[in-house]
mmCIF file of C-alpha atoms in Angstrom:
data_model
loop_
_atom_site.group_PDB
_atom_site.id
_atom_site.type_symbol
_atom_site.label_atom_id
_atom_site.label_comp_id
_atom_site.label_asym_id
_atom_site.label_seq_id
_atom_site.Cartn_x
_atom_site.Cartn_y
_atom_site.Cartn_z
ATOM 1 C CA MET G 586 18.242 35.010 5.938
ATOM 2 C CA ALA G 587 19.877 34.363 9.329
ATOM 3 C CA SER G 588 21.624 31.024 9.906
ATOM 4 C CA ASP G 589 19.098 29.919 12.553
ATOM 5 C CA GLN G 590 16.239 30.628 10.125
ATOM 6 C CA ARG G 591 17.976 28.645 7.395
ATOM 7 C CA ALA G 592 18.424 25.765 9.861
ATOM 8 C CA ARG G 593 14.711 25.768 10.635
ATOM 9 C CA LEU G 594 13.931 25.603 6.920
ATOM 10 C CA ARG G 595 16.316 22.734 6.182
ATOM 11 C CA PRO G 596 14.668 19.313 5.736
ATOM 12 C CA SER G 597 15.376 17.070 8.690
ATOM 13 C CA TRP G 598 15.079 13.371 9.476
ATOM 14 C CA VAL G 599 12.474 14.241 12.096
ATOM 15 C CA LEU G 600 10.129 15.311 9.286
ATOM 16 C CA LEU G 601 10.122 11.817 7.804
ATOM 17 C CA GLY G 602 7.408 9.343 8.752
ATOM 18 C CA PRO G 603 4.051 9.705 6.969
ATOM 19 C CA ALA G 604 5.289 7.952 3.823
ATOM 20 C CA PHE G 605 6.604 5.026 5.874
ATOM 21 C CA VAL G 606 3.101 4.469 7.246
ATOM 22 C CA ALA G 607 1.683 4.589 3.715
ATOM 23 C CA ALA G 608 4.479 2.273 2.522
ATOM 24 C CA ILE G 609 3.184 -0.508 4.776
ATOM 25 C CA ALA G 610 0.296 -0.823 2.336
ATOM 26 C CA TYR G 611 2.864 -1.683 -0.343
ATOM 27 C CA VAL G 612 4.308 -4.645 1.562
ATOM 28 C CA ASP G 613 1.152 -6.236 2.923
ATOM 29 C CA PRO G 614 0.384 -9.984 2.735
ATOM 30 C CA GLY G 615 -1.369 -9.463 -0.587
ATOM 31 C CA ASN G 616 2.023 -8.521 -2.010
ATOM 32 C CA VAL G 617 3.493 -11.724 -0.612
ATOM 33 C CA ALA G 618 0.814 -13.870 -2.247
ATOM 34 C CA ALA G 619 0.904 -12.076 -5.600
ATOM 35 C CA ASN G 620 4.684 -11.776 -5.842
ATOM 36 C CA VAL G 621 5.439 -15.308 -4.651
ATOM 37 C CA SER G 622 2.823 -16.715 -7.042
ATOM 38 C CA ALA G 623 4.307 -14.707 -9.915
ATOM 39 C CA GLY G 624 7.859 -15.825 -9.192
ATOM 40 C CA ALA G 625 6.969 -19.478 -8.634
ATOM 41 C CA GLN G 626 4.841 -19.726 -11.801
ATOM 42 C CA PHE G 627 6.651 -17.426 -14.226
ATOM 43 C CA GLY G 628 10.153 -16.999 -12.839
ATOM 44 C CA TYR G 629 11.592 -13.576 -13.619
ATOM 45 C CA LEU G 630 9.002 -12.741 -16.309
ATOM 46 C CA LEU G 631 7.158 -10.118 -14.235
ATOM 47 C CA VAL G 632 10.094 -8.337 -12.602
ATOM 48 C CA TRP G 633 9.241 -5.339 -14.774
ATOM 49 C CA VAL G 634 5.769 -5.098 -13.217
ATOM 50 C CA ILE G 635 7.234 -4.465 -9.769
ATOM 51 C CA VAL G 636 9.726 -1.898 -11.059
ATOM 52 C CA VAL G 637 7.118 -0.004 -13.087
ATOM 53 C CA ALA G 638 4.510 -0.192 -10.327
ATOM 54 C CA ASN G 639 6.981 1.114 -7.752
ATOM 55 C CA ALA G 640 7.923 4.052 -9.993
ATOM 56 C CA MET G 641 4.222 4.812 -10.386
ATOM 57 C CA ALA G 642 3.788 4.561 -6.619
ATOM 58 C CA CYS G 643 6.458 7.210 -5.997
ATOM 59 C CA LEU G 644 4.594 9.721 -8.156
ATOM 60 C CA VAL G 645 1.164 8.823 -6.801
ATOM 61 C CA GLN G 646 2.135 8.973 -3.127
ATOM 62 C CA TYR G 647 3.935 12.281 -3.555
ATOM 63 C CA LEU G 648 0.882 13.807 -5.237
ATOM 64 C CA SER G 649 -1.309 12.550 -2.402
ATOM 65 C CA ALA G 650 1.020 13.952 0.246
ATOM 66 C CA LYS G 651 1.283 17.271 -1.626
ATOM 67 C CA LEU G 652 -2.501 17.561 -1.818
ATOM 68 C CA GLY G 653 -2.838 17.251 1.955
ATOM 69 C CA LEU G 654 0.024 19.633 2.707
ATOM 70 C CA VAL G 655 -0.983 22.368 0.242
ATOM 71 C CA SER G 656 -4.792 22.224 0.404
ATOM 72 C CA GLY G 657 -5.214 21.219 4.028
ATOM 73 C CA LEU G 658 -7.662 18.529 2.895
ATOM 74 C CA SER G 659 -7.409 14.760 2.752
ATOM 75 C CA LEU G 660 -8.205 13.258 -0.647
ATOM 76 C CA PRO G 661 -11.609 11.931 0.573
ATOM 77 C CA GLU G 662 -12.471 15.388 1.928
ATOM 78 C CA ALA G 663 -11.410 17.080 -1.299
ATOM 79 C CA VAL G 664 -13.419 14.622 -3.418
ATOM 80 C CA GLY G 665 -16.450 14.750 -1.136
ATOM 81 C CA SER G 666 -16.533 18.560 -1.153
ATOM 82 C CA GLN G 667 -17.220 18.493 -4.900
ATOM 83 C CA MET G 668 -19.988 15.862 -4.874
ATOM 84 C CA ARG G 669 -23.665 15.806 -4.087
ATOM 85 C CA ARG G 670 -24.787 13.527 -1.267
ATOM 86 C CA ARG G 671 -25.885 10.641 -3.510
ATOM 87 C CA SER G 672 -22.630 10.716 -5.473
ATOM 88 C CA ARG G 673 -20.620 10.811 -2.255
ATOM 89 C CA LEU G 674 -22.488 7.756 -0.982
ATOM 90 C CA ALA G 675 -21.802 5.792 -4.192
ATOM 91 C CA TYR G 676 -18.169 6.816 -4.137
ATOM 92 C CA TRP G 677 -17.892 5.775 -0.485
ATOM 93 C CA LEU G 678 -19.407 2.358 -1.242
ATOM 94 C CA GLN G 679 -16.700 1.518 -3.796
ATOM 95 C CA ALA G 680 -14.042 2.825 -1.416
ATOM 96 C CA GLU G 681 -15.537 0.688 1.353
ATOM 97 C CA LEU G 682 -15.306 -2.416 -0.857
ATOM 98 C CA VAL G 683 -11.655 -1.584 -1.452
ATOM 99 C CA ALA G 684 -11.140 -1.245 2.305
ATOM 100 C CA MET G 685 -12.722 -4.665 2.865
ATOM 101 C CA ALA G 686 -10.534 -6.245 0.165
ATOM 102 C CA THR G 687 -7.543 -4.623 1.843
ATOM 103 C CA ASP G 688 -8.450 -6.018 5.251
ATOM 104 C CA LEU G 689 -9.075 -9.426 3.716
ATOM 105 C CA ALA G 690 -5.496 -9.606 2.457
ATOM 106 C CA GLU G 691 -3.981 -8.317 5.661
ATOM 107 C CA VAL G 692 -5.931 -10.372 8.184
ATOM 108 C CA VAL G 693 -5.652 -13.580 6.161
ATOM 109 C CA GLY G 694 -1.917 -12.976 5.779
ATOM 110 C CA GLY G 695 -1.496 -12.487 9.515
ATOM 111 C CA ALA G 696 -3.516 -15.651 10.171
ATOM 112 C CA ILE G 697 -1.313 -17.662 7.803
ATOM 113 C CA ALA G 698 1.806 -16.319 9.532
ATOM 114 C CA LEU G 699 0.513 -17.336 12.977
ATOM 115 C CA TYR G 700 -0.305 -20.770 11.576
ATOM 116 C CA LEU G 701 3.224 -21.129 10.229
ATOM 117 C CA LEU G 702 4.838 -19.910 13.440
ATOM 118 C CA PHE G 703 2.602 -21.459 16.116
ATOM 119 C CA ASP G 704 0.312 -23.889 14.249
ATOM 120 C CA LEU G 705 -2.734 -21.842 15.272
ATOM 121 C CA PRO G 706 -6.032 -22.400 13.413
ATOM 122 C CA LEU G 707 -6.528 -19.784 10.703
ATOM 123 C CA LEU G 708 -9.702 -18.366 12.259
ATOM 124 C CA THR G 709 -7.957 -17.939 15.622
ATOM 125 C CA GLY G 710 -5.021 -16.279 13.887
ATOM 126 C CA GLY G 711 -7.383 -13.934 12.064
ATOM 127 C CA VAL G 712 -9.028 -12.860 15.307
ATOM 128 C CA ILE G 713 -5.612 -12.272 16.930
ATOM 129 C CA THR G 714 -4.476 -10.210 13.936
ATOM 130 C CA GLY G 715 -7.615 -8.090 14.152
ATOM 131 C CA VAL G 716 -7.203 -7.524 17.901
ATOM 132 C CA VAL G 717 -3.512 -6.582 17.634
ATOM 133 C CA SER G 718 -4.212 -4.176 14.767
ATOM 134 C CA LEU G 719 -6.883 -2.554 16.935
ATOM 135 C CA LEU G 720 -4.333 -2.148 19.743
ATOM 136 C CA LEU G 721 -1.958 -0.436 17.299
ATOM 137 C CA LEU G 722 -4.722 2.032 16.462
ATOM 138 C CA VAL G 723 -5.244 2.632 20.186
ATOM 139 C CA VAL G 724 -1.548 3.587 20.366
ATOM 140 C CA LYS G 725 -2.201 6.217 17.697
ATOM 141 C CA ASP G 726 -5.244 7.598 19.515
ATOM 142 C CA ARG G 727 -3.538 7.659 22.929
ATOM 143 C CA ARG G 728 0.082 8.538 22.034
ATOM 144 C CA GLY G 729 -0.332 10.523 18.832
ATOM 145 C CA GLN G 730 0.570 10.098 15.185
ATOM 146 C CA GLN G 731 4.345 10.319 15.603
ATOM 147 C CA MET G 732 4.433 7.404 18.047
ATOM 148 C CA PHE G 733 2.244 5.433 15.631
ATOM 149 C CA GLU G 734 4.682 6.283 12.819
ATOM 150 C CA ARG G 735 7.611 4.997 14.904
ATOM 151 C CA VAL G 736 5.860 1.712 15.680
ATOM 152 C CA ILE G 737 4.871 1.165 12.041
ATOM 153 C CA THR G 738 8.353 2.088 10.795
ATOM 154 C CA GLY G 739 9.816 -0.473 13.212
ATOM 155 C CA LEU G 740 7.488 -3.121 11.797
ATOM 156 C CA LEU G 741 8.522 -2.075 8.264
ATOM 157 C CA LEU G 742 12.129 -2.770 9.262
ATOM 158 C CA VAL G 743 11.131 -6.222 10.527
ATOM 159 C CA ILE G 744 9.342 -6.908 7.228
ATOM 160 C CA ALA G 745 12.383 -5.817 5.225
ATOM 161 C CA ILE G 746 14.725 -8.059 7.231
ATOM 162 C CA GLY G 747 12.299 -10.965 6.987
ATOM 163 C CA PHE G 748 12.118 -10.941 3.202
ATOM 164 C CA LEU G 749 15.489 -9.527 2.137
ATOM 165 C CA THR G 750 17.601 -12.010 4.112
ATOM 166 C CA SER G 751 17.007 -14.848 1.664
ATOM 167 C CA LEU G 752 18.524 -12.832 -1.189
ATOM 168 C CA PHE G 753 21.873 -12.885 0.569
ATOM 169 C CA VAL G 754 21.592 -16.623 1.217
ATOM 170 C CA ALA G 755 20.787 -17.477 -2.421
ATOM 171 C CA PRO G 756 21.396 -14.507 -4.769
ATOM 172 C CA PRO G 757 19.397 -14.643 -8.035
ATOM 173 C CA PRO G 758 21.214 -14.768 -11.395
ATOM 174 C CA ALA G 759 21.749 -11.175 -12.524
ATOM 175 C CA ALA G 760 21.264 -11.914 -16.231
ATOM 176 C CA GLU G 761 17.831 -13.479 -15.711
ATOM 177 C CA VAL G 762 16.745 -10.643 -13.431
ATOM 178 C CA ALA G 763 17.802 -8.128 -16.088
ATOM 179 C CA GLY G 764 15.844 -10.106 -18.694
ATOM 180 C CA GLY G 765 12.730 -9.732 -16.560
ATOM 181 C CA LEU G 766 12.901 -5.958 -16.955
ATOM 182 C CA LEU G 767 11.601 -6.299 -20.546
ATOM 183 C CA PRO G 768 7.800 -5.875 -20.442
ATOM 184 C CA LYS G 769 5.983 -9.005 -21.624
ATOM 185 C CA PHE G 770 3.281 -11.496 -20.643
ATOM 186 C CA ALA G 771 2.787 -15.245 -21.067
ATOM 187 C CA GLY G 772 -0.954 -15.840 -21.213
ATOM 188 C CA THR G 773 -4.031 -14.874 -19.220
ATOM 189 C CA GLU G 774 -2.723 -16.070 -15.857
ATOM 190 C CA SER G 775 0.344 -13.836 -16.120
ATOM 191 C CA VAL G 776 -1.927 -10.833 -16.823
ATOM 192 C CA LEU G 777 -4.068 -11.778 -13.807
ATOM 193 C CA LEU G 778 -0.979 -11.917 -11.622
ATOM 194 C CA ALA G 779 0.335 -8.654 -13.066
ATOM 195 C CA ALA G 780 -2.949 -6.958 -12.140
ATOM 196 C CA ALA G 781 -2.765 -8.530 -8.674
ATOM 197 C CA MET G 782 0.820 -7.276 -8.269
ATOM 198 C CA LEU G 783 -0.255 -3.829 -9.430
ATOM 199 C CA GLY G 784 -3.204 -3.819 -7.040
ATOM 200 C CA ALA G 785 -0.843 -4.859 -4.255
ATOM 201 C CA THR G 786 1.637 -2.097 -5.100
ATOM 202 C CA VAL G 787 -0.398 0.991 -6.004
ATOM 203 C CA MET G 788 -2.912 0.702 -3.184
ATOM 204 C CA PRO G 789 -6.085 2.858 -3.271
ATOM 205 C CA HIS G 790 -6.368 3.134 0.498
ATOM 206 C CA ALA G 791 -2.733 4.306 0.733
ATOM 207 C CA VAL G 792 -3.514 7.025 -1.801
ATOM 208 C CA TYR G 793 -6.485 8.199 0.278
ATOM 209 C CA LEU G 794 -4.555 7.937 3.557
ATOM 210 C CA HIS G 795 -1.276 9.656 2.683
ATOM 211 C CA SER G 796 -2.928 13.028 2.081
ATOM 212 C CA GLY G 797 -4.412 12.995 5.565
ATOM 213 C CA LEU G 798 -1.239 11.679 7.202
ATOM 214 C CA THR G 799 0.868 14.500 5.789
ATOM 215 C CA ARG G 800 -1.734 17.155 6.605
ATOM 216 C CA ASP G 801 -2.079 15.908 10.174
ATOM 217 C CA ARG G 802 1.697 15.710 10.649
ATOM 218 C CA HIS G 803 2.774 19.027 9.056
ATOM 219 C CA GLY G 804 -0.391 21.090 9.116
ATOM 220 C CA HIS G 805 -1.412 23.470 6.338
ATOM 221 C CA PRO G 806 1.465 25.965 5.959
ATOM 222 C CA GLU G 807 0.989 29.169 4.017
ATOM 223 C CA PRO G 808 2.776 29.552 0.658
ATOM 224 C CA GLY G 809 6.431 30.414 1.138
ATOM 225 C CA PRO G 810 9.756 29.000 2.345
ATOM 226 C CA MET G 811 8.258 26.747 5.049
ATOM 227 C CA ARG G 812 5.883 25.048 2.622
ATOM 228 C CA ARG G 813 8.669 24.580 0.045
ATOM 229 C CA MET G 814 10.884 23.021 2.715
ATOM 230 C CA LEU G 815 8.121 20.646 3.803
ATOM 231 C CA LEU G 816 7.488 19.647 0.189
ATOM 232 C CA ARG G 817 11.209 18.865 -0.208
ATOM 233 C CA ALA G 818 11.127 16.800 2.968
ATOM 234 C CA THR G 819 8.021 15.020 1.679
ATOM 235 C CA ARG G 820 9.806 14.098 -1.560
ATOM 236 C CA TRP G 821 12.625 12.549 0.482
ATOM 237 C CA ASP G 822 10.102 10.810 2.736
ATOM 238 C CA VAL G 823 8.275 9.280 -0.224
ATOM 239 C CA GLY G 824 11.457 8.389 -2.101
ATOM 240 C CA ILE G 825 13.103 6.538 0.794
ATOM 241 C CA ALA G 826 9.914 4.754 1.857
ATOM 242 C CA MET G 827 9.125 3.607 -1.688
ATOM 243 C CA VAL G 828 12.693 2.346 -2.243
ATOM 244 C CA VAL G 829 12.363 0.196 0.883
ATOM 245 C CA ALA G 830 8.933 -1.083 -0.155
ATOM 246 C CA GLY G 831 10.105 -1.738 -3.732
ATOM 247 C CA ALA G 832 13.138 -3.677 -2.528
ATOM 248 C CA VAL G 833 10.950 -5.863 -0.312
ATOM 249 C CA ASN G 834 8.475 -6.529 -3.128
ATOM 250 C CA LEU G 835 11.232 -7.377 -5.564
ATOM 251 C CA SER G 836 12.869 -9.701 -3.047
ATOM 252 C CA MET G 837 9.630 -11.684 -2.700
ATOM 253 C CA LEU G 838 9.447 -12.346 -6.436
ATOM 254 C CA LEU G 839 13.169 -13.063 -6.781
ATOM 255 C CA VAL G 840 13.179 -15.538 -3.908
ATOM 256 C CA ALA G 841 10.253 -17.402 -5.454
ATOM 257 C CA ALA G 842 11.744 -17.302 -8.957
ATOM 258 C CA THR G 843 15.159 -18.482 -7.732
ATOM 259 C CA ASN G 844 14.106 -21.169 -5.266
ATOM 260 C CA LEU G 845 10.496 -22.167 -5.919
ATOM 261 C CA GLN G 846 10.067 -22.272 -9.705
ATOM 262 C CA GLY G 847 9.277 -25.767 -10.891
ATOM 263 C CA GLN G 848 8.619 -27.117 -7.395
ATOM 264 C CA ASP G 849 5.293 -28.641 -6.451
ATOM 265 C CA ASP G 850 2.800 -27.024 -4.053
ATOM 266 C CA THR G 851 4.295 -23.537 -4.209
ATOM 267 C CA ASP G 852 1.046 -21.875 -5.287
ATOM 268 C CA SER G 853 0.194 -21.076 -1.654
ATOM 269 C CA ILE G 854 2.048 -19.137 1.025
ATOM 270 C CA GLU G 855 2.179 -22.244 3.216
ATOM 271 C CA GLY G 856 3.679 -24.256 0.348
ATOM 272 C CA ALA G 857 6.119 -21.482 -0.452
ATOM 273 C CA HIS G 858 7.201 -21.335 3.196
ATOM 274 C CA ALA G 859 7.777 -25.102 3.215
ATOM 275 C CA ALA G 860 9.783 -24.870 -0.008
ATOM 276 C CA VAL G 861 11.877 -21.997 1.381
ATOM 277 C CA GLN G 862 12.556 -24.059 4.501
ATOM 278 C CA HIS G 863 13.587 -27.054 2.394
ATOM 279 C CA THR G 864 15.758 -25.004 0.037
ATOM 280 C CA LEU G 865 17.233 -22.269 2.248
ATOM 281 C CA GLY G 866 16.935 -23.663 5.769
ATOM 282 C CA THR G 867 14.882 -23.209 8.921
ATOM 283 C CA THR G 868 16.296 -19.782 9.862
ATOM 284 C CA VAL G 869 15.390 -18.154 6.554
ATOM 285 C CA ALA G 870 11.920 -19.755 6.680
ATOM 286 C CA LEU G 871 11.441 -18.433 10.219
ATOM 287 C CA LEU G 872 12.388 -14.917 9.108
ATOM 288 C CA PHE G 873 9.970 -15.279 6.174
ATOM 289 C CA ALA G 874 7.109 -16.111 8.564
ATOM 290 C CA ILE G 875 8.038 -13.317 10.987
ATOM 291 C CA GLY G 876 8.137 -10.829 8.108
ATOM 292 C CA LEU G 877 4.703 -12.029 6.986
ATOM 293 C CA LEU G 878 3.319 -11.638 10.514
ATOM 294 C CA ALA G 879 4.712 -8.100 10.885
ATOM 295 C CA SER G 880 3.230 -7.299 7.477
ATOM 296 C CA GLY G 881 -0.227 -8.545 8.468
ATOM 297 C CA LEU G 882 -0.288 -6.737 11.823
ATOM 298 C CA ALA G 883 1.025 -3.393 10.568
ATOM 299 C CA SER G 884 -0.923 -3.279 7.308
ATOM 300 C CA SER G 885 -4.179 -4.263 8.988
ATOM 301 C CA SER G 886 -3.955 -1.316 11.378
ATOM 302 C CA VAL G 887 -2.984 1.076 8.568
ATOM 303 C CA GLY G 888 -5.871 -0.198 6.447
ATOM 304 C CA ALA G 889 -8.359 0.381 9.253
ATOM 305 C CA TYR G 890 -6.907 3.865 9.778
ATOM 306 C CA ALA G 891 -7.427 4.600 6.071
ATOM 307 C CA GLY G 892 -10.995 3.293 6.212
ATOM 308 C CA ALA G 893 -11.833 5.643 9.060
ATOM 309 C CA MET G 894 -10.350 8.594 7.150
ATOM 310 C CA ILE G 895 -12.321 7.667 4.014
ATOM 311 C CA MET G 896 -15.574 7.451 5.977
ATOM 312 C CA GLN G 897 -14.918 10.721 7.798
ATOM 313 C CA GLY G 898 -14.063 12.557 4.583
ATOM 314 C CA LEU G 899 -16.967 11.282 2.481
ATOM 315 C CA LEU G 900 -19.777 10.735 4.978
ATOM 316 C CA HIS G 901 -18.723 13.356 7.537
ATOM 317 C CA ARG G 902 -19.241 10.819 10.285
ATOM 318 C CA ALA G 903 -16.771 9.537 12.839
ATOM 319 C CA ILE G 904 -17.556 5.874 13.521
ATOM 320 C CA PRO G 905 -16.283 4.400 16.835
ATOM 321 C CA LEU G 906 -12.966 2.594 16.358
ATOM 322 C CA LEU G 907 -14.238 -0.830 17.447
ATOM 323 C CA VAL G 908 -17.295 -0.664 15.160
ATOM 324 C CA ARG G 909 -15.165 0.499 12.239
ATOM 325 C CA ARG G 910 -12.725 -2.360 12.819
ATOM 326 C CA LEU G 911 -15.496 -4.969 12.926
ATOM 327 C CA ILE G 912 -17.024 -3.746 9.642
ATOM 328 C CA THR G 913 -13.904 -4.439 7.569
ATOM 329 C CA LEU G 914 -12.748 -7.424 9.643
ATOM 330 C CA THR G 915 -15.909 -9.492 9.187
ATOM 331 C CA PRO G 916 -15.430 -10.582 5.519
ATOM 332 C CA ALA G 917 -11.911 -11.822 6.256
ATOM 333 C CA LEU G 918 -13.067 -13.864 9.248
ATOM 334 C CA VAL G 919 -15.941 -15.332 7.214
ATOM 335 C CA ILE G 920 -13.531 -16.513 4.512
ATOM 336 C CA LEU G 921 -11.274 -18.077 7.146
ATOM 337 C CA ALA G 922 -14.260 -19.732 8.857
ATOM 338 C CA ILE G 923 -15.689 -21.351 5.711
ATOM 339 C CA GLY G 924 -12.313 -22.700 4.631
ATOM 340 C CA LEU G 925 -11.704 -21.004 1.261
ATOM 341 C CA ASP G 926 -8.143 -21.240 -0.087
ATOM 342 C CA PRO G 927 -6.518 -18.293 1.739
ATOM 343 C CA THR G 928 -3.715 -17.689 -0.763
ATOM 344 C CA ARG G 929 -6.109 -17.561 -3.717
ATOM 345 C CA ALA G 930 -8.332 -15.206 -1.725
ATOM 346 C CA LEU G 931 -5.295 -12.980 -1.169
ATOM 347 C CA VAL G 932 -4.466 -12.824 -4.882
ATOM 348 C CA LEU G 933 -8.073 -12.114 -5.894
ATOM 349 C CA SER G 934 -8.327 -9.409 -3.230
ATOM 350 C CA GLN G 935 -5.455 -7.620 -4.941
ATOM 351 C CA VAL G 936 -7.334 -7.740 -8.241
ATOM 352 C CA VAL G 937 -10.326 -6.110 -6.513
ATOM 353 C CA LEU G 938 -7.963 -3.447 -5.201
ATOM 354 C CA SER G 939 -6.655 -2.761 -8.692
ATOM 355 C CA PHE G 940 -10.226 -1.985 -9.831
ATOM 356 C CA GLY G 941 -10.437 0.686 -7.134
ATOM 357 C CA ILE G 942 -7.244 2.441 -8.221
ATOM 358 C CA PRO G 943 -8.786 4.667 -10.959
ATOM 359 C CA PHE G 944 -11.349 6.015 -8.460
ATOM 360 C CA ALA G 945 -8.448 7.264 -6.334
ATOM 361 C CA LEU G 946 -5.971 8.266 -9.053
ATOM 362 C CA ILE G 947 -8.222 10.224 -11.419
ATOM 363 C CA PRO G 948 -9.490 12.645 -8.715
ATOM 364 C CA LEU G 949 -5.953 12.919 -7.293
ATOM 365 C CA VAL G 950 -4.423 14.005 -10.611
ATOM 366 C CA ARG G 951 -7.307 16.349 -11.355
ATOM 367 C CA LEU G 952 -7.221 18.002 -7.922
ATOM 368 C CA THR G 953 -3.440 18.493 -7.805
ATOM 369 C CA SER G 954 -3.650 20.005 -11.311
ATOM 370 C CA SER G 955 -6.152 22.634 -10.145
ATOM 371 C CA ARG G 956 -4.544 26.045 -9.698
ATOM 372 C CA ARG G 957 -7.595 27.193 -7.749
ATOM 373 C CA LEU G 958 -6.973 24.512 -5.105
ATOM 374 C CA MET G 959 -3.163 24.245 -5.207
ATOM 375 C CA GLY G 960 -2.129 27.822 -6.007
ATOM 376 C CA GLU G 961 1.556 28.219 -6.862
ATOM 377 C CA ASP G 962 2.174 24.539 -5.968
ATOM 378 C CA VAL G 963 -0.078 23.246 -8.744
ATOM 379 C CA ASN G 964 1.408 20.328 -10.692
ATOM 380 C CA HIS G 965 3.894 21.083 -13.434
ATOM 381 C CA ARG G 966 2.516 20.165 -16.856
ATOM 382 C CA VAL G 967 4.958 17.259 -17.094
ATOM 383 C CA THR G 968 3.839 15.958 -13.697
ATOM 384 C CA THR G 969 0.209 16.193 -14.720
ATOM 385 C CA ALA G 970 0.941 14.372 -17.991
ATOM 386 C CA LEU G 971 2.754 11.599 -16.125
ATOM 387 C CA GLY G 972 -0.120 11.359 -13.652
ATOM 388 C CA TRP G 973 -2.670 10.886 -16.434
ATOM 389 C CA ILE G 974 -0.412 8.323 -18.130
ATOM 390 C CA VAL G 975 -0.185 6.338 -14.887
ATOM 391 C CA ALA G 976 -3.946 6.473 -14.355
ATOM 392 C CA GLY G 977 -4.561 5.508 -17.991
ATOM 393 C CA LEU G 978 -2.138 2.575 -17.980
ATOM 394 C CA ILE G 979 -3.576 1.118 -14.811
ATOM 395 C CA THR G 980 -7.142 1.475 -16.086
ATOM 396 C CA LEU G 981 -6.205 -0.095 -19.432
ATOM 397 C CA LEU G 982 -4.570 -3.073 -17.701
ATOM 398 C CA ASN G 983 -7.752 -3.657 -15.723
ATOM 399 C CA VAL G 984 -9.899 -3.561 -18.885
ATOM 400 C CA VAL G 985 -7.584 -6.083 -20.571
ATOM 401 C CA LEU G 986 -7.702 -8.229 -17.434
ATOM 402 C CA ILE G 987 -11.516 -8.319 -17.447
ATOM 403 C CA TYR G 988 -11.591 -9.205 -21.150
ATOM 404 C CA LEU G 989 -9.044 -12.018 -20.816
ATOM 405 C CA THR G 990 -10.721 -13.406 -17.715
ATOM 406 C CA VAL G 991 -14.178 -13.474 -19.339
ATOM 407 C CA THR G 992 -13.042 -14.852 -22.715
ATOM 408 C CA GLY G 993 -10.150 -17.032 -21.510
#
């Protein structure tokens, strides 16, 4: 092969991007609420949940991206093509509930951040978050996916700076962090938080979205060297994006475990922000709030993007952007208007998300294991086995969660 051909088939930084958009779903305000609550209440006990969930996320997001690249279909399209109309409608309804739970976390998180930064009422902050996320989607429609990827990646960098800075100000004790890598629980509440952390890490809408993002970015190449090169680039894309998201998630828990454990009124984001300000200073608290705001704005737009892709793939209907945004935005604004505890609403929204995970993961593993659909790029047997283990573990955790919640 000539040198110029080899150069064209070498993975390049310019091929990265889709996974960074999907990664925003892994650092949304629901993560902040779940991880801060876990660290403040249980210290380093649930460090292992973040590590395991992030490892699962790497596999899941790669399978989603591979499905879009190899089959030329988004996951909702691939699922919908194998269902009758009534089944597709039922499947869409559960996916729509997941999308609403997603938007709830993201809009409420953005509203809390605007309250912390500018003392705005939560309902006003929620409306502003919804409007800005709509403008970000307009950027995608007007300037294309790559410009949208650049904007979202920039916001991911802001999020990372906002939450990682505090680790350098007050590093956690290494021995206690290492102890948290041993899987264990401490009662029903720790299981509830573990499920919330899992729902905030392995996000159903990110699984649906990533397949379409990769397909739209790279097309549907024929089997051969170009497809193999794009799959290699996709593995790098997913790996780097998930390392960044995992580091941010871990930093949230470690900051709470190191600085907030045992303090009063740290069971809310507002209380945690006040405790961070008292313990680590105004600058770190400001960066915390800015990171939360960037998280709410970016993840809200990505969530709405995923909702539109889900609806298009399952119902074969393209809903106008403004209407689509209002559908998922309304529940969040209602919760802010009636004055429910926003942090608790965030945590519970992540539990709802965790219930939607099997509906995304089981079809994903089955479809990427189909030689008829994937051809020579069908999953290796080991990959398929790992995929079923991940889906099984997540489903089992949710069953245990329901049992403990009902009987506890």
